[in-house]
mmCIF file of N, CA and C in Angstrom:
data_model
loop_
_atom_site.group_PDB
_atom_site.id
_atom_site.type_symbol
_atom_site.label_atom_id
_atom_site.label_comp_id
_atom_site.label_asym_id
_atom_site.label_seq_id
_atom_site.Cartn_x
_atom_site.Cartn_y
_atom_site.Cartn_z
ATOM 1 N N MET A 1193 0.840 -1.184 0.000
ATOM 2 C CA MET A 1193 0.000 0.000 0.000
ATOM 3 C C MET A 1193 0.879 1.239 0.000
ATOM 4 N N SER A 1194 0.544 2.202 -0.793
ATOM 5 C CA SER A 1194 1.332 3.421 -0.930
ATOM 6 C C SER A 1194 1.134 4.347 0.263
ATOM 7 N N LYS A 1195 2.214 5.025 0.668
ATOM 8 C CA LYS A 1195 2.131 5.977 1.772
ATOM 9 C C LYS A 1195 2.130 7.415 1.264
ATOM 10 N N ILE A 1196 1.934 7.602 -0.043
ATOM 11 C CA ILE A 1196 1.923 8.954 -0.593
ATOM 12 C C ILE A 1196 0.689 9.685 -0.089
ATOM 13 N N GLY A 1197 0.896 10.866 0.450
ATOM 14 C CA GLY A 1197 -0.219 11.654 0.950
ATOM 15 C C GLY A 1197 -0.749 11.173 2.284
ATOM 16 N N LYS A 1198 0.028 10.305 2.954
ATOM 17 C CA LYS A 1198 -0.408 9.795 4.254
ATOM 18 C C LYS A 1198 0.644 10.105 5.297
ATOM 19 N N LYS A 1199 0.215 10.158 6.545
ATOM 20 C CA LYS A 1199 1.142 10.341 7.650
ATOM 21 C C LYS A 1199 1.746 8.986 8.013
ATOM 22 N N ASN A 1200 2.669 8.977 8.965
ATOM 23 C CA ASN A 1200 3.329 7.739 9.355
ATOM 24 C C ASN A 1200 2.361 6.687 9.885
ATOM 25 N N ASN A 1201 1.310 7.103 10.559
ATOM 26 C CA ASN A 1201 0.363 6.141 11.117
ATOM 27 C C ASN A 1201 -0.697 5.718 10.102
ATOM 28 N N GLY A 1202 -0.541 6.088 8.835
ATOM 29 C CA GLY A 1202 -1.466 5.676 7.791
ATOM 30 C C GLY A 1202 -2.665 6.580 7.623
ATOM 31 N N GLN A 1203 -2.749 7.634 8.416
ATOM 32 C CA GLN A 1203 -3.885 8.553 8.333
ATOM 33 C C GLN A 1203 -3.763 9.399 7.064
ATOM 34 N N VAL A 1204 -4.863 9.591 6.364
ATOM 35 C CA VAL A 1204 -4.845 10.349 5.116
ATOM 36 C C VAL A 1204 -4.628 11.824 5.420
ATOM 37 N N LEU A 1205 -3.661 12.449 4.724
ATOM 38 C CA LEU A 1205 -3.321 13.849 4.956
ATOM 39 C C LEU A 1205 -4.214 14.776 4.128
ATOM 40 N N LEU A 1206 -4.301 14.531 2.820
ATOM 41 C CA LEU A 1206 -5.176 15.316 1.947
ATOM 42 C C LEU A 1206 -6.496 14.567 1.829
ATOM 43 N N ALA A 1207 -7.543 15.088 2.439
ATOM 44 C CA ALA A 1207 -8.826 14.385 2.424
ATOM 45 C C ALA A 1207 -9.452 14.425 1.030
ATOM 46 N N ARG A 1208 -9.590 15.630 0.471
ATOM 47 C CA ARG A 1208 -10.219 15.761 -0.848
ATOM 48 C C ARG A 1208 -10.031 17.187 -1.345
ATOM 49 N N PRO A 1209 -10.132 17.398 -2.660
ATOM 50 C CA PRO A 1209 -10.163 18.771 -3.169
ATOM 51 C C PRO A 1209 -11.478 19.428 -2.766
ATOM 52 N N HIS A 1210 -11.430 20.699 -2.433
ATOM 53 C CA HIS A 1210 -12.627 21.443 -2.023
ATOM 54 C C HIS A 1210 -13.061 22.276 -3.223
ATOM 55 N N ILE A 1211 -13.959 21.714 -4.036
ATOM 56 C CA ILE A 1211 -14.371 22.358 -5.282
ATOM 57 C C ILE A 1211 -15.724 23.022 -5.060
ATOM 58 N N THR A 1212 -15.704 24.355 -4.999
ATOM 59 C CA THR A 1212 -16.920 25.143 -4.848
ATOM 60 C C THR A 1212 -16.860 26.290 -5.848
ATOM 61 N N GLU A 1213 -17.930 27.058 -5.916
ATOM 62 C CA GLU A 1213 -17.946 28.231 -6.793
ATOM 63 C C GLU A 1213 -16.846 29.212 -6.414
ATOM 64 N N LYS A 1214 -16.721 29.466 -5.124
ATOM 65 C CA LYS A 1214 -15.732 30.423 -4.640
ATOM 66 C C LYS A 1214 -14.308 29.931 -4.919
ATOM 67 N N ALA A 1215 -14.055 28.644 -4.710
ATOM 68 C CA ALA A 1215 -12.726 28.086 -4.961
ATOM 69 C C ALA A 1215 -12.389 28.126 -6.448
ATOM 70 N N THR A 1216 -13.371 27.890 -7.299
ATOM 71 C CA THR A 1216 -13.155 27.946 -8.742
ATOM 72 C C THR A 1216 -12.860 29.373 -9.193
ATOM 73 N N MET A 1217 -13.566 30.349 -8.618
ATOM 74 C CA MET A 1217 -13.312 31.747 -8.961
ATOM 75 C C MET A 1217 -11.913 32.171 -8.517
ATOM 76 N N LEU A 1218 -11.450 31.687 -7.363
ATOM 77 C CA LEU A 1218 -10.090 31.980 -6.904
ATOM 78 C C LEU A 1218 -9.074 31.500 -7.925
ATOM 79 N N ASN A 1219 -9.301 30.312 -8.460
ATOM 80 C CA ASN A 1219 -8.375 29.717 -9.416
ATOM 81 C C ASN A 1219 -8.347 30.497 -10.727
ATOM 82 N N GLU A 1220 -9.488 31.017 -11.158
ATOM 83 C CA GLU A 1220 -9.576 31.668 -12.466
ATOM 84 C C GLU A 1220 -9.187 33.142 -12.449
ATOM 85 N N THR A 1221 -9.432 33.857 -11.349
ATOM 86 C CA THR A 1221 -9.267 35.305 -11.367
ATOM 87 C C THR A 1221 -7.898 35.797 -10.910
ATOM 88 N N ASN A 1222 -7.169 35.032 -10.134
ATOM 89 C CA ASN A 1222 -5.867 35.487 -9.647
ATOM 90 C C ASN A 1222 -4.773 35.204 -10.652
ATOM 91 N N LYS A 1223 -3.615 35.872 -10.470
ATOM 92 C CA LYS A 1223 -2.524 35.638 -11.413
ATOM 93 C C LYS A 1223 -1.836 34.303 -11.141
ATOM 94 N N PHE A 1224 -1.915 33.797 -9.895
ATOM 95 C CA PHE A 1224 -1.399 32.471 -9.570
ATOM 96 C C PHE A 1224 -2.567 31.495 -9.524
ATOM 97 N N PRO A 1225 -2.384 30.265 -10.029
ATOM 98 C CA PRO A 1225 -3.438 29.267 -9.843
ATOM 99 C C PRO A 1225 -3.516 28.873 -8.366
ATOM 100 N N ILE A 1226 -4.722 28.866 -7.799
ATOM 101 C CA ILE A 1226 -4.932 28.524 -6.396
ATOM 102 C C ILE A 1226 -5.892 27.341 -6.337
ATOM 103 N N TYR A 1227 -5.479 26.287 -5.629
ATOM 104 C CA TYR A 1227 -6.321 25.112 -5.439
ATOM 105 C C TYR A 1227 -6.601 24.946 -3.953
ATOM 106 N N THR A 1228 -7.813 24.507 -3.623
ATOM 107 C CA THR A 1228 -8.235 24.364 -2.232
ATOM 108 C C THR A 1228 -8.440 22.888 -1.910
ATOM 109 N N PHE A 1229 -7.883 22.448 -0.777
ATOM 110 C CA PHE A 1229 -8.016 21.066 -0.325
ATOM 111 C C PHE A 1229 -8.497 21.045 1.118
ATOM 112 N N VAL A 1230 -9.333 20.069 1.449
ATOM 113 C CA VAL A 1230 -9.664 19.796 2.844
ATOM 114 C C VAL A 1230 -8.588 18.839 3.336
ATOM 115 N N VAL A 1231 -7.940 19.189 4.445
ATOM 116 C CA VAL A 1231 -6.813 18.397 4.936
ATOM 117 C C VAL A 1231 -7.080 17.915 6.358
ATOM 118 N N ASP A 1232 -6.217 17.049 6.831
ATOM 119 C CA ASP A 1232 -6.298 16.536 8.195
ATOM 120 C C ASP A 1232 -6.104 17.686 9.180
ATOM 121 N N PRO A 1233 -6.887 17.751 10.258
ATOM 122 C CA PRO A 1233 -6.766 18.868 11.208
ATOM 123 C C PRO A 1233 -5.398 18.993 11.874
ATOM 124 N N SER A 1234 -4.615 17.923 11.906
ATOM 125 C CA SER A 1234 -3.291 17.995 12.528
ATOM 126 C C SER A 1234 -2.175 18.202 11.506
ATOM 127 N N ALA A 1235 -2.519 18.458 10.239
ATOM 128 C CA ALA A 1235 -1.521 18.607 9.177
ATOM 129 C C ALA A 1235 -0.826 19.961 9.255
ATOM 130 N N HIS A 1236 0.464 19.970 8.886
ATOM 131 C CA HIS A 1236 1.258 21.191 8.839
ATOM 132 C C HIS A 1236 1.546 21.550 7.386
ATOM 133 N N LYS A 1237 1.998 22.780 7.166
ATOM 134 C CA LYS A 1237 2.263 23.246 5.802
ATOM 135 C C LYS A 1237 3.312 22.386 5.102
ATOM 136 N N THR A 1238 4.376 22.014 5.803
ATOM 137 C CA THR A 1238 5.433 21.222 5.167
ATOM 138 C C THR A 1238 4.922 19.839 4.771
ATOM 139 N N GLU A 1239 4.092 19.228 5.612
ATOM 140 C CA GLU A 1239 3.523 17.922 5.276
ATOM 141 C C GLU A 1239 2.596 18.026 4.070
ATOM 142 N N ILE A 1240 1.805 19.088 4.017
ATOM 143 C CA ILE A 1240 0.886 19.294 2.893
ATOM 144 C C ILE A 1240 1.677 19.503 1.606
ATOM 145 N N LYS A 1241 2.756 20.276 1.684
ATOM 146 C CA LYS A 1241 3.588 20.527 0.504
ATOM 147 C C LYS A 1241 4.183 19.228 -0.022
ATOM 148 N N LYS A 1242 4.692 18.374 0.871
ATOM 149 C CA LYS A 1242 5.263 17.090 0.453
ATOM 150 C C LYS A 1242 4.206 16.204 -0.195
ATOM 151 N N ALA A 1243 2.994 16.212 0.339
ATOM 152 C CA ALA A 1243 1.916 15.396 -0.218
ATOM 153 C C ALA A 1243 1.506 15.897 -1.603
ATOM 154 N N ILE A 1244 1.444 17.218 -1.793
ATOM 155 C CA ILE A 1244 1.088 17.797 -3.103
ATOM 156 C C ILE A 1244 2.146 17.428 -4.141
ATOM 157 N N VAL A 1245 3.419 17.543 -3.765
ATOM 158 C CA VAL A 1245 4.504 17.206 -4.692
ATOM 159 C C VAL A 1245 4.444 15.727 -5.055
ATOM 160 N N ALA A 1246 4.205 14.859 -4.076
ATOM 161 C CA ALA A 1246 4.178 13.424 -4.333
ATOM 162 C C ALA A 1246 2.963 13.003 -5.161
ATOM 163 N N LEU A 1247 1.797 13.566 -4.879
ATOM 164 C CA LEU A 1247 0.576 13.141 -5.562
ATOM 165 C C LEU A 1247 0.389 13.775 -6.931
ATOM 166 N N TYR A 1248 0.663 15.074 -7.044
ATOM 167 C CA TYR A 1248 0.332 15.805 -8.269
ATOM 168 C C TYR A 1248 1.544 16.242 -9.083
ATOM 169 N N LYS A 1249 2.760 16.005 -8.587
ATOM 170 C CA LYS A 1249 4.006 16.308 -9.318
ATOM 171 C C LYS A 1249 4.156 17.787 -9.668
ATOM 172 N N VAL A 1250 3.661 18.675 -8.800
ATOM 173 C CA VAL A 1250 3.858 20.119 -8.943
ATOM 174 C C VAL A 1250 4.372 20.661 -7.616
ATOM 175 N N THR A 1251 5.190 21.711 -7.682
ATOM 176 C CA THR A 1251 5.745 22.308 -6.471
ATOM 177 C C THR A 1251 4.976 23.575 -6.134
ATOM 178 N N PRO A 1252 4.350 23.636 -4.958
ATOM 179 C CA PRO A 1252 3.624 24.840 -4.560
ATOM 180 C C PRO A 1252 4.569 25.999 -4.263
ATOM 181 N N VAL A 1253 4.150 27.213 -4.617
ATOM 182 C CA VAL A 1253 4.901 28.420 -4.284
ATOM 183 C C VAL A 1253 4.658 28.761 -2.824
ATOM 184 N N LYS A 1254 3.399 28.641 -2.390
ATOM 185 C CA LYS A 1254 3.028 28.988 -1.023
ATOM 186 C C LYS A 1254 1.768 28.225 -0.653
ATOM 187 N N ILE A 1255 1.590 28.015 0.650
ATOM 188 C CA ILE A 1255 0.407 27.328 1.161
ATOM 189 C C ILE A 1255 -0.157 28.137 2.319
ATOM 190 N N ASN A 1256 -1.438 28.455 2.257
ATOM 191 C CA ASN A 1256 -2.132 29.116 3.363
ATOM 192 C C ASN A 1256 -3.087 28.114 3.999
ATOM 193 N N ILE A 1257 -3.227 28.200 5.320
ATOM 194 C CA ILE A 1257 -4.083 27.290 6.076
ATOM 195 C C ILE A 1257 -5.260 28.072 6.655
ATOM 196 N N ILE A 1258 -6.463 27.506 6.549
ATOM 197 C CA ILE A 1258 -7.660 28.108 7.128
ATOM 198 C C ILE A 1258 -8.293 27.075 8.053
ATOM 199 N N ASN A 1259 -8.436 27.412 9.328
ATOM 200 C CA ASN A 1259 -9.139 26.545 10.271
ATOM 201 C C ASN A 1259 -10.611 26.929 10.264
ATOM 202 N N MET A 1260 -11.456 26.008 9.835
ATOM 203 C CA MET A 1260 -12.891 26.249 9.775
ATOM 204 C C MET A 1260 -13.514 25.760 11.082
ATOM 205 N N PRO A 1261 -14.138 26.652 11.860
ATOM 206 C CA PRO A 1261 -14.693 26.248 13.150
ATOM 207 C C PRO A 1261 -15.963 25.410 12.992
ATOM 208 N N ALA A 1262 -16.298 24.685 14.038
ATOM 209 C CA ALA A 1262 -17.556 23.935 14.064
ATOM 210 C C ALA A 1262 -18.711 24.922 14.179
ATOM 211 N N LYS A 1263 -19.849 24.568 13.605
ATOM 212 C CA LYS A 1263 -21.021 25.443 13.657
ATOM 213 C C LYS A 1263 -22.180 24.704 14.319
ATOM 214 N N LYS A 1264 -23.035 25.470 15.007
ATOM 215 C CA LYS A 1264 -24.231 24.886 15.609
ATOM 216 C C LYS A 1264 -25.285 24.682 14.531
ATOM 217 N N VAL A 1265 -25.911 23.519 14.539
ATOM 218 C CA VAL A 1265 -26.987 23.215 13.603
ATOM 219 C C VAL A 1265 -28.153 22.606 14.371
ATOM 220 N N THR A 1266 -29.350 22.742 13.821
ATOM 221 C CA THR A 1266 -30.536 22.136 14.413
ATOM 222 C C THR A 1266 -31.140 21.185 13.391
ATOM 223 N N ARG A 1267 -31.284 19.929 13.790
ATOM 224 C CA ARG A 1267 -31.887 18.934 12.913
ATOM 225 C C ARG A 1267 -32.954 18.187 13.697
ATOM 226 N N ARG A 1268 -34.170 18.234 13.186
ATOM 227 C CA ARG A 1268 -35.309 17.566 13.823
ATOM 228 C C ARG A 1268 -35.475 17.996 15.276
ATOM 229 N N GLY A 1269 -35.244 19.268 15.531
ATOM 230 C CA GLY A 1269 -35.431 19.815 16.862
ATOM 231 C C GLY A 1269 -34.271 19.591 17.816
ATOM 232 N N LYS A 1270 -33.249 18.881 17.384
ATOM 233 C CA LYS A 1270 -32.085 18.611 18.231
ATOM 234 C C LYS A 1270 -30.956 19.549 17.826
ATOM 235 N N VAL A 1271 -30.233 20.057 18.823
ATOM 236 C CA VAL A 1271 -29.110 20.950 18.560
ATOM 237 C C VAL A 1271 -27.839 20.116 18.535
ATOM 238 N N GLY A 1272 -27.029 20.337 17.514
ATOM 239 C CA GLY A 1272 -25.759 19.633 17.389
ATOM 240 C C GLY A 1272 -24.731 20.551 16.777
ATOM 241 N N THR A 1273 -23.586 20.001 16.430
ATOM 242 C CA THR A 1273 -22.534 20.796 15.796
ATOM 243 C C THR A 1273 -22.002 20.067 14.572
ATOM 244 N N THR A 1274 -21.528 20.842 13.609
ATOM 245 C CA THR A 1274 -20.830 20.267 12.470
ATOM 246 C C THR A 1274 -19.377 20.047 12.875
ATOM 247 N N THR A 1275 -18.659 19.291 12.102
ATOM 248 C CA THR A 1275 -17.267 19.001 12.402
ATOM 249 C C THR A 1275 -16.386 20.175 11.992
ATOM 250 N N ALA A 1276 -15.447 20.534 12.849
ATOM 251 C CA ALA A 1276 -14.463 21.554 12.497
ATOM 252 C C ALA A 1276 -13.481 20.936 11.504
ATOM 253 N N THR A 1277 -13.099 21.698 10.478
ATOM 254 C CA THR A 1277 -12.185 21.190 9.460
ATOM 255 C C THR A 1277 -11.045 22.170 9.248
ATOM 256 N N LYS A 1278 -10.085 21.743 8.440
ATOM 257 C CA LYS A 1278 -8.958 22.588 8.078
ATOM 258 C C LYS A 1278 -8.840 22.562 6.560
ATOM 259 N N LYS A 1279 -8.708 23.751 5.954
ATOM 260 C CA LYS A 1279 -8.542 23.850 4.509
ATOM 261 C C LYS A 1279 -7.154 24.386 4.199
ATOM 262 N N ALA A 1280 -6.598 23.947 3.083
ATOM 263 C CA ALA A 1280 -5.300 24.428 2.629
ATOM 264 C C ALA A 1280 -5.481 25.073 1.262
ATOM 265 N N LEU A 1281 -5.019 26.318 1.126
ATOM 266 C CA LEU A 1281 -4.994 27.003 -0.166
ATOM 267 C C LEU A 1281 -3.597 26.828 -0.733
ATOM 268 N N VAL A 1282 -3.492 26.146 -1.870
ATOM 269 C CA VAL A 1282 -2.207 25.825 -2.478
ATOM 270 C C VAL A 1282 -1.995 26.739 -3.679
ATOM 271 N N PHE A 1283 -0.961 27.582 -3.616
ATOM 272 C CA PHE A 1283 -0.618 28.504 -4.696
ATOM 273 C C PHE A 1283 0.455 27.850 -5.561
ATOM 274 N N LEU A 1284 0.220 27.796 -6.878
ATOM 275 C CA LEU A 1284 1.181 27.209 -7.804
ATOM 276 C C LEU A 1284 1.818 28.287 -8.667
ATOM 277 N N LYS A 1285 2.902 27.894 -9.361
ATOM 278 C CA LYS A 1285 3.539 28.810 -10.303
ATOM 279 C C LYS A 1285 2.626 29.024 -11.504
ATOM 280 N N VAL A 1286 2.812 30.146 -12.185
ATOM 281 C CA VAL A 1286 2.031 30.437 -13.385
ATOM 282 C C VAL A 1286 2.334 29.357 -14.418
ATOM 283 N N GLY A 1287 1.295 28.766 -14.968
ATOM 284 C CA GLY A 1287 1.464 27.712 -15.958
ATOM 285 C C GLY A 1287 1.302 26.308 -15.391
ATOM 286 N N ASP A 1288 1.464 26.129 -14.081
ATOM 287 C CA ASP A 1288 1.262 24.818 -13.463
ATOM 288 C C ASP A 1288 -0.225 24.571 -13.261
ATOM 289 N N LYS A 1289 -0.639 23.305 -13.365
ATOM 290 C CA LYS A 1289 -2.036 22.934 -13.166
ATOM 291 C C LYS A 1289 -2.100 21.629 -12.398
ATOM 292 N N ILE A 1290 -3.187 21.452 -11.674
ATOM 293 C CA ILE A 1290 -3.501 20.174 -11.044
ATOM 294 C C ILE A 1290 -4.758 19.666 -11.721
ATOM 295 N N GLU A 1291 -4.679 18.465 -12.283
ATOM 296 C CA GLU A 1291 -5.831 17.887 -12.972
ATOM 297 C C GLU A 1291 -6.766 17.266 -11.947
ATOM 298 N N MET A 1292 -7.989 17.778 -11.873
ATOM 299 C CA MET A 1292 -9.014 17.241 -10.986
ATOM 300 C C MET A 1292 -9.947 16.376 -11.819
ATOM 301 N N ALA A 1293 -10.030 15.106 -11.484
ATOM 302 C CA ALA A 1293 -10.873 14.199 -12.269
ATOM 303 C C ALA A 1293 -12.254 14.084 -11.694
#
């Protein structure tokens, strides 16, 4: 089993690409291509950079991290919370692309 994009204990580092309208507009309107990923809450920038290089064969120029807090929700009259997540904004060089299938 491959350990690319995983931590030492086998936990997945890059959960999934975060493809939304806002994320797509970020990619199209800025001078640098920007891709958004949902990552493991304990992931660091250096680990994310290594995973991007190993999985997609591109070197990021910079990585920004956004901690998304949990939110209160009401479902069927019960109060609960959504899961807190962490997003990574990956900035690439001009001309580099990540193919999302």
